């Protein structure tokens, strides 16, 4: 699946709904929008679009270094986080690799391109989709896994490991580890982010983007953190001049230091997520799983399956993600992200209407 979120233009046409009336719960983008400080900086510096960016991106990398608690020399930039993880997989070219299941499909796709033998660590519903760390470490060692890649928190389950747990994997296995922190800003980063570990372990790569938390998918800015000298040289050798455009550079220099904005987004998503769980718990035919992202995975215990639910909600301009496209999930699962309060309430009201009284 190569799209992200719904095709709102197609939905508007098919359902006869105005685009501005559609609420896309499938895209996982922060509903508060980008940092106003970053957008103001962009407006004030539009004249810079007629000049080339700093070829070394010194100020942008300094901003990322401060924000992510990493060394400037250990930062690589890319056109979104997916480009960086693709390049990292290509560089390591692991003979044996491990992914979580279910997870973001791009990991498996890229590993297959590199002819890696892929093992799946299955996240099971009976364990609330949580990772058994000792079991994971033992499996990595028993199967001689070269490369472990996972999102933290994981999409779509919301599963998460503490940075101390990631460090245990680094210490107790020989595997190279790539942690995709696309959704890490929606959590307590002091507890869960592995970025500071890149200063200590050269078998670790941390990848982040700016599409979800910072709500700027259009600037295509991603960054990777690693102290692996070979990988850093690989990125240096393949980079092209001015790979990151001026818009991404201008916004990035500001938004990573906009502490008030960062706190506002984190608090908003956390409180709304808690509110969703309380309301979902009262709908007897649905079961929501604990998530540390800005999205929630739900199982339908009785009633219309996720595909039918999606069709019914679309007619009302609400779009959720049915999850049977993820490995090891079926049509009884759907996922939604946190949006504005009005949209959130509309979704709950519709779920209540559809599932509360199902016999």
Coordinates of N, CA, C and O in Angstrom, one line a residue, residues 263-344:
X263 N 4.8 21.1 23.2 CA 4.1 20.8 24.4 C 2.6 20.8 24.1 O 1.8 19.9 24.6
X264 N 2.1 21.8 23.4 CA 0.7 21.9 23.1 C 0.2 20.7 22.3 O -0.9 20.1 22.6
X265 N 0.9 20.2 21.3 CA 0.5 19.1 20.5 C 0.5 17.8 21.3 O -0.4 17.0 21.3
X266 N 1.6 17.6 22.1 CA 1.7 16.4 22.9 C 0.6 16.4 23.9 O -0.1 15.3 24.1
X267 N 0.3 17.5 24.6 CA -0.8 17.5 25.6 C -2.2 17.2 25.0 O -3.0 16.5 25.5
X268 N -2.4 17.9 23.8 CA -3.7 17.7 23.1 C -3.9 16.3 22.7 O -5.0 15.7 23.0
X269 N -3.0 15.6 22.1 CA -3.1 14.2 21.6 C -3.3 13.3 22.8 O -4.1 12.4 22.9
X270 N -2.5 13.5 23.9 CA -2.5 12.6 25.1 C -3.9 12.7 25.7 O -4.5 11.6 26.0
X271 N -4.4 13.9 26.0 CA -5.7 14.0 26.7 C -6.8 13.5 25.8 O -7.7 12.8 26.3
X272 N -6.8 13.7 24.5 CA -7.9 13.2 23.6 C -7.8 11.7 23.5 O -8.8 11.0 23.4
X273 N -6.6 11.2 23.5 CA -6.5 9.7 23.4 C -7.1 9.0 24.7 O -7.8 8.1 24.6
X274 N -6.8 9.6 25.8 CA -7.3 9.1 27.1 C -8.9 9.2 27.1 O -9.6 8.3 27.5
X275 N -9.4 10.3 26.5 CA -10.8 10.5 26.4 C -11.5 9.5 25.5 O -12.6 9.0 25.8
X276 N -10.8 9.2 24.4 CA -11.3 8.2 23.5 C -11.4 6.8 24.2 O -12.4 6.1 24.1
X277 N -10.4 6.4 25.0 CA -10.4 5.1 25.6 C -11.6 5.0 26.6 O -12.3 4.0 26.7
X278 N -11.9 6.1 27.3 CA -13.0 6.1 28.3 C -14.3 5.9 27.6 O -15.2 5.1 28.0
X279 N -14.5 6.6 26.4 CA -15.7 6.5 25.7 C -15.9 5.1 25.0 O -16.9 4.5 24.9
X280 N -14.7 4.6 24.4 CA -14.8 3.3 23.7 C -15.1 2.2 24.7 O -15.7 1.2 24.3
X281 N -14.6 2.3 25.9 CA -14.8 1.3 26.9 C -16.3 1.1 27.2 O -16.7 0.0 27.7
X282 N -17.1 2.1 26.9 CA -18.5 2.0 27.2 C -19.3 1.4 26.0 O -20.5 1.2 26.1
X283 N -18.6 1.2 24.9 CA -19.3 0.6 23.7 C -19.0 -0.9 23.8 O -17.8 -1.3 23.5
X284 N -20.0 -1.7 24.1 CA -19.7 -3.1 24.5 C -19.2 -4.0 23.4 O -18.5 -5.0 23.7
X285 N -19.4 -3.7 22.1 CA -19.0 -4.6 21.1 C -17.6 -4.2 20.4 O -17.3 -4.7 19.4
X286 N -16.9 -3.2 21.1 CA -15.6 -2.8 20.6 C -14.6 -3.0 21.7 O -14.9 -2.8 22.9
X287 N -13.3 -3.3 21.3 CA -12.2 -3.4 22.2 C -11.1 -2.6 21.7 O -10.5 -2.9 20.6
X288 N -10.7 -1.5 22.4 CA -9.5 -0.7 22.0 C -8.3 -1.1 22.7 O -8.3 -1.5 23.9
X289 N -7.1 -1.1 22.0 CA -5.9 -1.5 22.6 C -5.0 -0.3 23.0 O -5.1 0.7 22.3
X290 N -4.3 -0.4 24.0 CA -3.4 0.7 24.5 C -2.5 1.1 23.4 O -1.8 0.2 22.8
X291 N -2.4 2.4 23.2 CA -1.5 2.9 22.1 C -0.7 4.1 22.7 O -1.2 4.9 23.5
X292 N 0.6 4.2 22.2 CA 1.4 5.3 22.6 C 1.6 6.3 21.4 O 2.4 7.2 21.5
X293 N 0.9 6.0 20.3 CA 0.9 6.9 19.2 C -0.3 7.9 19.2 O -0.9 8.0 20.2
X294 N -0.5 8.5 18.1 CA -1.7 9.4 18.0 C -2.8 8.6 17.3 O -3.7 9.3 16.6
X295 N -2.8 7.3 17.3 CA -3.8 6.5 16.7 C -4.1 5.4 17.7 O -3.4 5.1 18.6
X296 N -5.3 4.8 17.4 CA -5.8 3.7 18.3 C -6.3 2.5 17.4 O -7.0 2.7 16.4
X297 N -5.9 1.3 17.8 CA -6.3 0.1 17.1 C -7.5 -0.4 17.9 O -7.5 -0.6 19.1
X298 N -8.6 -0.8 17.1 CA -9.8 -1.3 17.7 C -10.2 -2.6 17.1 O -10.1 -2.7 15.9
X299 N -10.7 -3.5 17.9 CA -11.2 -4.8 17.4 C -12.7 -4.7 17.5 O -13.3 -4.4 18.6
X300 N -13.4 -5.1 16.5 CA -14.9 -5.3 16.5 C -15.2 -6.7 17.0 O -14.9 -7.7 16.4
X301 N -15.9 -6.7 18.1 CA -16.3 -8.0 18.7 C -17.5 -8.6 18.1 O -17.7 -9.8 18.0
X302 N -18.4 -7.7 17.7 CA -19.7 -8.1 17.1 C -20.2 -6.9 16.3 O -20.2 -5.8 16.7
X303 N -20.8 -7.2 15.2 CA -21.4 -6.1 14.4 C -20.7 -6.0 13.0 O -19.9 -6.9 12.6
X304 N -21.0 -5.0 12.3 CA -20.4 -4.8 10.9 C -18.9 -4.8 11.0 O -18.3 -4.3 11.9
X305 N -18.3 -5.5 10.0 CA -16.8 -5.6 10.0 C -16.2 -4.3 9.6 O -16.9 -3.3 9.2
X306 N -14.9 -4.2 9.6 CA -14.2 -2.9 9.4 C -14.4 -2.4 8.0 O -14.5 -1.1 7.8
X307 N -14.5 -3.2 7.0 CA -14.7 -2.7 5.7 C -16.1 -2.1 5.5 O -16.3 -1.1 4.9
X308 N -17.1 -2.8 6.1 CA -18.4 -2.2 6.1 C -18.5 -0.9 6.9 O -19.2 0.0 6.5
X309 N -17.8 -0.9 8.0 CA -17.8 0.3 8.9 C -17.2 1.4 8.1 O -17.8 2.5 8.1
X310 N -16.1 1.2 7.4 CA -15.5 2.3 6.6 C -16.4 2.8 5.6 O -16.5 4.1 5.4
X311 N -17.2 2.0 4.9 CA -18.1 2.4 3.9 C -19.2 3.2 4.5 O -19.6 4.3 4.0
X312 N -19.8 2.8 5.6 CA -20.8 3.5 6.3 C -20.4 4.9 6.8 O -21.1 5.8 6.7
X313 N -19.2 4.9 7.4 CA -18.7 6.2 7.9 C -18.4 7.2 6.8 O -18.5 8.4 6.9
X314 N -17.9 6.6 5.7 CA -17.5 7.5 4.5 C -18.7 8.3 4.0 O -18.6 9.4 3.6
X315 N -19.9 7.7 4.1 CA -21.1 8.4 3.7 C -21.4 9.6 4.5 O -22.1 10.5 4.1
X316 N -20.8 9.6 5.7 CA -20.9 10.7 6.6 C -19.7 11.6 6.7 O -19.6 12.5 7.6
X317 N -18.8 11.4 5.8 CA -17.6 12.2 5.7 C -16.5 11.8 6.7 O -15.6 12.6 7.0
X318 N -16.6 10.7 7.3 CA -15.6 10.2 8.3 C -14.9 9.0 7.8 O -15.5 8.0 7.3
X319 N -13.5 9.1 7.8 CA -12.7 8.0 7.1 C -11.8 7.4 8.2 O -10.9 8.0 8.7
X320 N -12.0 6.0 8.4 CA -11.1 5.3 9.3 C -10.3 4.3 8.4 O -10.6 4.1 7.2
X321 N -9.4 3.7 9.0 CA -8.5 2.7 8.3 C -8.9 1.3 8.6 O -8.8 0.9 9.8
X322 N -9.4 0.5 7.7 CA -9.6 -0.9 8.0 C -8.2 -1.6 7.9 O -7.4 -1.3 7.0
X323 N -8.0 -2.5 8.8 CA -6.6 -3.0 9.0 C -6.3 -4.4 8.4 O -5.3 -5.0 8.7
X324 N -7.2 -4.9 7.5 CA -6.9 -6.2 7.0 C -5.8 -6.2 5.9 O -5.4 -7.2 5.4
X325 N -5.3 -5.0 5.6 CA -4.1 -4.9 4.7 C -2.8 -5.1 5.5 O -1.8 -5.3 4.9
X326 N -2.9 -5.1 6.8 CA -1.7 -5.4 7.7 C -1.7 -6.9 7.9 O -2.7 -7.6 8.1
X327 N -0.5 -7.5 7.8 CA -0.3 -8.9 8.1 C -0.8 -9.2 9.5 O -0.5 -8.5 10.5
X328 N -1.4 -10.4 9.6 CA -1.9 -10.9 10.9 C -3.1 -10.1 11.5 O -3.4 -10.3 12.7
X329 N -3.6 -9.2 10.8 CA -4.9 -8.6 11.2 C -5.9 -8.9 10.2 O -5.6 -9.0 9.0
X330 N -7.2 -9.0 10.6 CA -8.3 -9.3 9.7 C -9.3 -8.2 9.6 O -9.1 -7.1 10.2
X331 N -10.4 -8.5 9.0 CA -11.4 -7.4 8.8 C -12.2 -7.1 10.1 O -13.1 -6.2 10.0
X332 N -11.8 -7.6 11.2 CA -12.4 -7.2 12.5 C -11.7 -6.0 13.2 O -12.1 -5.6 14.2
X333 N -10.6 -5.6 12.5 CA -9.8 -4.5 13.1 C -9.9 -3.2 12.3 O -9.8 -3.3 11.1
X334 N -10.0 -2.1 13.0 CA -9.8 -0.8 12.3 C -9.0 0.1 13.2 O -8.8 -0.1 14.4
X335 N -8.4 1.1 12.5 CA -7.5 2.1 13.2 C -8.0 3.5 12.9 O -8.5 3.8 11.8
X336 N -7.9 4.4 13.9 CA -8.2 5.8 13.7 C -7.2 6.6 14.4 O -6.6 6.2 15.4
X337 N -7.0 7.9 13.9 CA -6.1 8.8 14.6 C -6.9 9.8 15.4 O -8.1 9.9 15.3
X338 N -6.2 10.7 16.1 CA -6.8 11.7 16.9 C -7.0 12.9 16.0 O -6.0 13.4 15.4
X339 N -8.2 13.5 15.9 CA -8.4 14.7 15.2 C -9.0 15.8 16.1 O -8.8 15.7 17.4
X340 N -9.6 16.8 15.6 CA -10.1 17.9 16.4 C -11.3 17.4 17.3 O -11.9 16.4 17.0
X341 N -11.7 18.2 18.3 CA -12.7 17.7 19.2 C -14.1 17.4 18.6 O -14.7 16.4 18.9
X342 N -14.5 18.3 17.6 CA -15.7 18.1 16.9 C -15.7 16.8 16.1 O -16.7 16.0 16.2
X343 N -14.7 16.5 15.4 CA -14.6 15.3 14.6 C -14.5 14.1 15.5 O -15.1 13.1 15.2
X344 N -13.7 14.2 16.6 CA -13.6 13.0 17.5 C -15.0 12.7 18.1 O -15.3 11.5 18.2

